[in-house]
Amino acid sequence: MTVAKEKLLDLYRTIVRIRRFEERVSEEFAAGNIPGSVHVYIGEEAVATGAIAHLRKDDYIMSTHRGHGHLIAKGGKMNLMMAELFAKKTGYCLGKGGSMHIADLDIGMLGAAGIVGSGIPIATGAGLSARMRGTDQVTICFFGDGASNIGRFHEGINLASVWKLPVIFVCENNLWAVSVPTSTSLAIQDVADRGVAYGIPGVVVDGQDVMAVYEAVGEAVTRARKGAGPTLIEAKTYRYRGHFEGDAGTYRPQEEIEKWLARDPLNIFQEQLIKMKMLTEKQAEEIDKEALEEVAKAVQFAKESPFPKPEETLDNVYA
Amino acid sequence: MTVAKEKLLDLYRTIVRIRRFEERVSEEFAAGNIPGSVHVYIGEEAVATGAIAHLRKDDYIMSTHRGHGHLIAKGGKMNLMMAELFAKKTGYCLGKGGSMHIADLDIGMLGAAGIVGSGIPIATGAGLSARMRGTDQVTICFFGDGASNIGRFHEGINLASVWKLPVIFVCENNLWAVSVPTSTSLAIQDVADRGVAYGIPGVVVDGQDVMAVYEAVGEAVTRARKGAGPTLIEAKTYRYRGHFEGDAGTYRPQEEIEKWLARDPLNIFQEQLIKMKMLTEKQAEEIDKEALEEVAKAVQFAKESPFPKPEETLDNVYA
Amino acid sequence: MREINFRQALGEAIAEEMERDPAVFIIGEDVGKMGGLMGEIGGLYDKYGPEKVRDTPLSEAAILGAAIGTAITGLRPIARMRFCDFMGIAWDEVLNQMTKMRYMFGGKIKVPLTMDALSGAGRRTAAQHSQSLEGMFMCMPGLKIVLPSNAHDAKGLLKTAIRDDNPVLFLEHKLLMWGGLKSEVPDGEYTIPFGQAEIKREGSDVTVVATAAMVQRALNAAEKLQQEKGLSLEIVDPRTIVPFDKQTVLNSVKKTGRLVVFTEECATGSFAGQVAAIVADEGFDYLDAPIKRVNAPDTPVPYGIILEDFWMPDENNLIKAINEITV
Amino acid sequence: MREINFRQALGEAIAEEMERDPAVFIIGEDVGKMGGLMGEIGGLYDKYGPEKVRDTPLSEAAILGAAIGTAITGLRPIARMRFCDFMGIAWDEVLNQMTKMRYMFGGKIKVPLTMDALSGAGRRTAAQHSQSLEGMFMCMPGLKIVLPSNAHDAKGLLKTAIRDDNPVLFLEHKLLMWGGLKSEVPDGEYTIPFGQAEIKREGSDVTVVATAAMVQRALNAAEKLQQEKGLSLEIVDPRTIVPFDKQTVLNSVKKTGRLVVFTEECATGSFAGQVAAIVADEGFDYLDAPIKRVNAPDTPVPYGIILEDFWMPDENNLIKAINEITV
Ligand SMILES: Cc1ncc(C[n+]2csc(CCOP(=O)(O)OP(=O)(O)O)c2C)c(N)n1
Ligand SMILES: Cc1ncc(C[n+]2csc(CCOP(=O)(O)OP(=O)(O)O)c2C)c(N)n1
Ligand SMILES: [Mg+2]
Ligand SMILES: [Mg+2]
């Protein structure tokens, strides 16, 4: 697969931006600036980066509780995100949703999800909508290994399959659902094998490798766009931090953590690009600097933004 | 597989008894003696007959909305069943449950199910209970092709699988969920293939053939009893009548109906046994006569039994 | 004027809205060739085909989830859930998704989604097919709930539901769906706004708030009490319980000084309790007597004619309650 | 006497019951090594191992379904559901299975099953992790509902729940679970029977029925009003809302003539409404003023401190309502 240089640099920018955003979120949470609970995507950035690279602005994604990376990759605005996390009126959801509930319909981001797995049948509906409206929009639905055990995984994918809807189901298998490992929650090695139950392709991909994800999802997107139906893609990945900010994650074996840290998706991609001579170290530094600046501005925006007024609690229940 | 003659005659008696019971239920419903809605098992009798033949009294079954056959095969009493259908105080549930809600814990029948698929995770729990109490009881969980698309199918079987519980999941695939054919509700040919998603064996069996069902379920029961975990068995079968009594079932193609009528499980088994010289025509007639008498007595019992008193409505909510 | 029954009202409302707005479509089990459990939407499959009248696999969470996905991306699904009891399977879609999305997302999304479902007892279908769950659905801000009592209202309210930009639950009482009772309806198009109660019978002595199948029973009781005792009942039918037209009820109680709320629900957790609570606060000064609620007992719905008839509130229960506050 | 906090109370109750009765076991997500979201049952996994402290896949319907299956065959599961909001995923198990089986099967089965779940707002976790759903659960006959307001009650009530032969939902308010407030508890074993309200503070002017985290707020308000206005509030904590001890409430209203129901729920469909409805009927003659309900607004729970604090009922809201009926 050959990918244009500009595209590769875009992907690199995306993965860096996600990483730097999440690192800052983690800091701001620790500093007490972000209330509630926050799940960061550090370690898993290659998945959103590689997958969403195939989408047009009018395509859809369905995200999860660990959703910042998806939104950034789809073109979400860091300042509106950060403001939302800070519970400010200028945030994506007017400060009403917080980390687990950001949506941006303008760029086809249909929402994060506080209830694990809830997005799966909704994504099927987005696919149905594209079909019924006669567009060739596709939908990528992200969810975790934990979510792959919930009933709606089954119902949602089955429906997408029998109707051959343009939906790509991307399981981000980071081996853990909070403290429960996949080894005790699935009796199979690969979530991808569950595609058999719906007569759709099931593909396993290295979720630490942007290029691998890019390639696998590319095929699935092509398939979906031409009306051949859904694909189930499983990206093997790992979350580098606790389940939520504040979770020490002591249930995970240290060797396992180290093994995965050694396969940092950002490092891997950087090395690949440098080796391919698509990126210089200097460029990498610049991109990093830009990302840090963007994040800093987002934090500044968030900090300077006003809180909503208490009475705004009462708005936005009904259209 | 060789099966003792007495066992084979038992099975034959069971299939005949189910058929005659259901025919009479259908008549009594038409006559207005059974209120509510009733789903009869005619055409599918070989499944309950062959499957439950392996169980001990203390083993469990979990039934469905089409559950009379399961209960009869497990040793349920026709008079208590008929009285329940007639809404009489002497019925299995004191006249409170009706056709869709009969249970008989004394013989391990954990209940019919008005909500499709609801029994699947409960059956998993029965399996867990046997394990935790240190018994070797097994559970057979029946459900339809329609139920195989519901979320709890996925959750319940996954849990049974990761815990290797002694549960046999028997899908009675009669090709239709009311008016919706499996061809539009599953994108695969065989529900049994879904076993792959849970790392358990998936077996397809001819559901019109008592002996075939007996053999397939036998292996699964052995497997379960020795602690090797669940099996998913799909019995291909057909309901000869409408979805519920009163449903003309006009959505089904006539050729399809005729094709399946030609494979009547009762006829097939009778022919097999006669050919094997395990049964004479005379014996068959006697068995039929006995069954009809038993059914007639059950109806008489039901008719002569008192209705519950109105105030009994208020009892039995809490233990 | 022409007369139609409840089932026809339903079919007409859906057919007219599909004709009017190409974004409207149907999703559910047995909606296609079968045309609904009672053929109530028969003909639509022939007219629109399987793309717009979509038979689904047996998977209620997928039905509602998919409906949500279409609703937030430009379509207007009608999700036919059959028995409201089955919605337990897809409760999260109602509780945490469709009713909360708009709010959580800061008002930047709308969810124009209509669900219809059978409700209520009277068909001897026992505990899992006979519930009146409006009191449970009422606990979810973001959901509108329609509970019509006759064919005329059903048609006008269902059309309003389909045009509403919010999730709406439209409950069809079984006794109305299977009962043959007809209403006069105009030939042409009409809609009925949400949040407007209708006084089904004017009266001066006791206000009776009744919903769904209980409205006819209240009217029967009113006739009887008028003739036997010269007692004048005012029967108020809220028609939508969310939004709830409390003003009409308060005005009525102001006139009568007495209130009985008559609904087919288990007493605990009922809409009836909600009405009583509102009047015990905002209408306290109008009250000359305790507020009575006539509901079903706090038990599952039993099978069979004798037990179910005892379970369901009826004219006698209502009259008894009225007697208690009018002696 | 020794003092423990709410979390410890929970852990002790479960540990003691597991010790007492070998049929008791735990099933849920993250109950094993993690010992619950806050380590509240830490140690049990080490003591009993994975057979009796069962970490499950992420599948709430399977958790509750399996729990039911064990309960009807001789065990006594404690199903830990984490946030009550998640129970939408397994609603049918509660609505149509565990609470109806005994009735549908003519009383020939029992379902000794305890569910515990976090409830309530105050942790800035927004719409899908902050609900108070007791009003919704209350609509299901067959379910008992415990809503403790302090560590002492929590321990005694949870032990009663585990010993009960029926499905019981035990709701843990987040502010109590995370808050460090301690109660005195006896060293030895004690249980608290269901259906017995406790008067947390005696008073003569206004009855305040409060639940869960609102009890402490009611006590704060009572102190304030006593000091500032010499007004005497009687604070009644029902502790279990099903069964509900209406007699204690009625007796109190008989004495005070005034009632405010103070709960953290959306106003519509609330337990508060149910209490008001009961008193508006059975306690009507005692009432000197409208029955007030102080609840949250009918919106999802918003994110963030400012909005959520506005959303949650507090001392000021309560005092305002009391002022309205005591001028
Ligand atoms: C239905 C539901 N059950 C439980 C939870 C609590 N919870 C939040 S995230 C999570 C684990 C999710 O695991 P996975 O799907 O693998 O995603 P990951 O966090 O690993 O990215 C759990 C159990 C929830 N939010 N929703
Ligand atoms: C959750 C749920 N959805 C829908 C229904 C209505 N319903 C009853 S039986 C049935 C079809 C069931 O099909 P299947 O599982 O194949 O069983 P069969 O009737 O063919 O034996 C449907 C849709 C129900 N009872 N429960
Ligand atoms: Mg995971
Ligand atoms: Mg079927």
Short mmCIF file of N, CA and C in Angstrom, two decimals, chain D residues 48-89:
data_model
loop_
_atom_site.label_atom_id
_atom_site.label_comp_id
_atom_site.label_asym_id
_atom_site.label_seq_id
_atom_site.Cartn_x
_atom_site.Cartn_y
_atom_site.Cartn_z
N TYR D 48 -12.45 -15.97 49.68
CA TYR D 48 -13.34 -16.98 49.10
C TYR D 48 -12.94 -17.43 47.70
N GLY D 49 -12.10 -16.66 47.03
CA GLY D 49 -11.67 -17.07 45.70
C GLY D 49 -12.70 -16.81 44.62
N PRO D 50 -12.30 -17.11 43.39
CA PRO D 50 -13.13 -16.76 42.24
C PRO D 50 -14.42 -17.56 42.12
N GLU D 51 -14.56 -18.64 42.86
CA GLU D 51 -15.82 -19.39 42.77
C GLU D 51 -16.96 -18.64 43.46
N LYS D 52 -16.66 -17.97 44.54
CA LYS D 52 -17.73 -17.30 45.28
C LYS D 52 -17.72 -15.79 45.15
N VAL D 53 -16.67 -15.27 44.57
CA VAL D 53 -16.61 -13.83 44.29
C VAL D 53 -16.32 -13.73 42.81
N ARG D 54 -17.39 -13.67 42.02
CA ARG D 54 -17.31 -13.96 40.60
C ARG D 54 -17.28 -12.72 39.73
N ASP D 55 -16.11 -12.42 39.21
CA ASP D 55 -15.97 -11.39 38.18
C ASP D 55 -16.61 -11.87 36.89
N THR D 56 -17.42 -11.04 36.30
CA THR D 56 -18.12 -11.44 35.08
C THR D 56 -17.63 -10.66 33.87
N PRO D 57 -17.90 -11.17 32.69
CA PRO D 57 -17.77 -10.32 31.50
C PRO D 57 -18.74 -9.14 31.62
N LEU D 58 -18.49 -8.14 30.81
CA LEU D 58 -19.34 -6.94 30.82
C LEU D 58 -20.67 -7.29 30.17
N SER D 59 -21.62 -7.72 30.95
CA SER D 59 -22.90 -8.18 30.40
C SER D 59 -23.92 -8.24 31.52
N GLU D 60 -24.57 -7.11 31.74
CA GLU D 60 -25.47 -6.98 32.89
C GLU D 60 -26.67 -7.91 32.82
N ALA D 61 -27.16 -8.19 31.61
CA ALA D 61 -28.31 -9.09 31.52
C ALA D 61 -27.88 -10.49 31.95
N ALA D 62 -26.68 -10.87 31.56
CA ALA D 62 -26.18 -12.18 31.98
C ALA D 62 -25.94 -12.22 33.48
N ILE D 63 -25.46 -11.14 34.03
CA ILE D 63 -25.23 -11.11 35.48
C ILE D 63 -26.55 -11.34 36.22
N LEU D 64 -27.55 -10.55 35.87
CA LEU D 64 -28.81 -10.69 36.60
C LEU D 64 -29.54 -11.97 36.22
N GLY D 65 -29.48 -12.33 34.94
CA GLY D 65 -30.13 -13.57 34.53
C GLY D 65 -29.52 -14.75 35.26
N ALA D 66 -28.20 -14.80 35.28
CA ALA D 66 -27.53 -15.90 35.97
C ALA D 66 -27.84 -15.86 37.46
N ALA D 67 -27.88 -14.67 38.02
CA ALA D 67 -28.21 -14.56 39.45
C ALA D 67 -29.59 -15.14 39.71
N ILE D 68 -30.53 -14.85 38.84
CA ILE D 68 -31.88 -15.40 39.00
C ILE D 68 -31.82 -16.93 38.95
N GLY D 69 -31.08 -17.43 37.97
CA GLY D 69 -30.98 -18.89 37.83
C GLY D 69 -30.42 -19.55 39.08
N THR D 70 -29.48 -18.90 39.72
CA THR D 70 -28.93 -19.49 40.95
C THR D 70 -29.92 -19.33 42.12
N ALA D 71 -30.62 -18.20 42.12
CA ALA D 71 -31.52 -17.93 43.25
C ALA D 71 -32.69 -18.91 43.28
N ILE D 72 -33.18 -19.30 42.11
CA ILE D 72 -34.33 -20.21 42.11
C ILE D 72 -33.91 -21.66 42.29
N THR D 73 -32.62 -21.89 42.36
CA THR D 73 -32.14 -23.27 42.53
C THR D 73 -31.29 -23.42 43.79
N GLY D 74 -31.52 -22.56 44.76
CA GLY D 74 -30.94 -22.83 46.06
C GLY D 74 -29.83 -21.93 46.55
N LEU D 75 -29.38 -20.98 45.74
CA LEU D 75 -28.32 -20.10 46.22
C LEU D 75 -28.88 -18.71 46.55
N ARG D 76 -28.02 -17.85 47.07
CA ARG D 76 -28.44 -16.51 47.45
C ARG D 76 -27.44 -15.49 46.88
N PRO D 77 -27.60 -15.16 45.62
CA PRO D 77 -26.63 -14.27 44.97
C PRO D 77 -26.75 -12.82 45.46
N ILE D 78 -25.60 -12.18 45.51
CA ILE D 78 -25.56 -10.71 45.61
C ILE D 78 -25.03 -10.23 44.28
N ALA D 79 -25.90 -9.62 43.48
CA ALA D 79 -25.48 -9.13 42.17
C ALA D 79 -25.11 -7.66 42.29
N ARG D 80 -23.85 -7.39 42.03
CA ARG D 80 -23.38 -6.01 42.19
C ARG D 80 -23.45 -5.32 40.84
N MET D 81 -24.34 -4.35 40.72
CA MET D 81 -24.65 -3.74 39.44
C MET D 81 -23.91 -2.42 39.21
N ARG D 82 -23.09 -2.05 40.14
CA ARG D 82 -22.31 -0.81 40.06
C ARG D 82 -23.20 0.43 40.03
N PHE D 83 -23.43 1.06 38.88
CA PHE D 83 -24.30 2.24 38.83
C PHE D 83 -25.73 1.78 38.50
N CYS D 84 -26.69 2.27 39.23
CA CYS D 84 -28.06 1.82 38.96
C CYS D 84 -28.47 2.19 37.55
N ASP D 85 -27.86 3.23 36.99
CA ASP D 85 -28.14 3.62 35.60
C ASP D 85 -27.90 2.47 34.62
N PHE D 86 -26.94 1.62 34.94
CA PHE D 86 -26.61 0.53 34.01
C PHE D 86 -27.68 -0.54 33.98
N MET D 87 -28.57 -0.49 34.93
CA MET D 87 -29.54 -1.57 35.02
C MET D 87 -30.55 -1.52 33.88
N GLY D 88 -30.55 -0.43 33.12
CA GLY D 88 -31.36 -0.39 31.89
C GLY D 88 -31.02 -1.54 30.96
N ILE D 89 -29.76 -1.93 30.99
CA ILE D 89 -29.27 -3.05 30.18
C ILE D 89 -29.93 -4.36 30.58
#
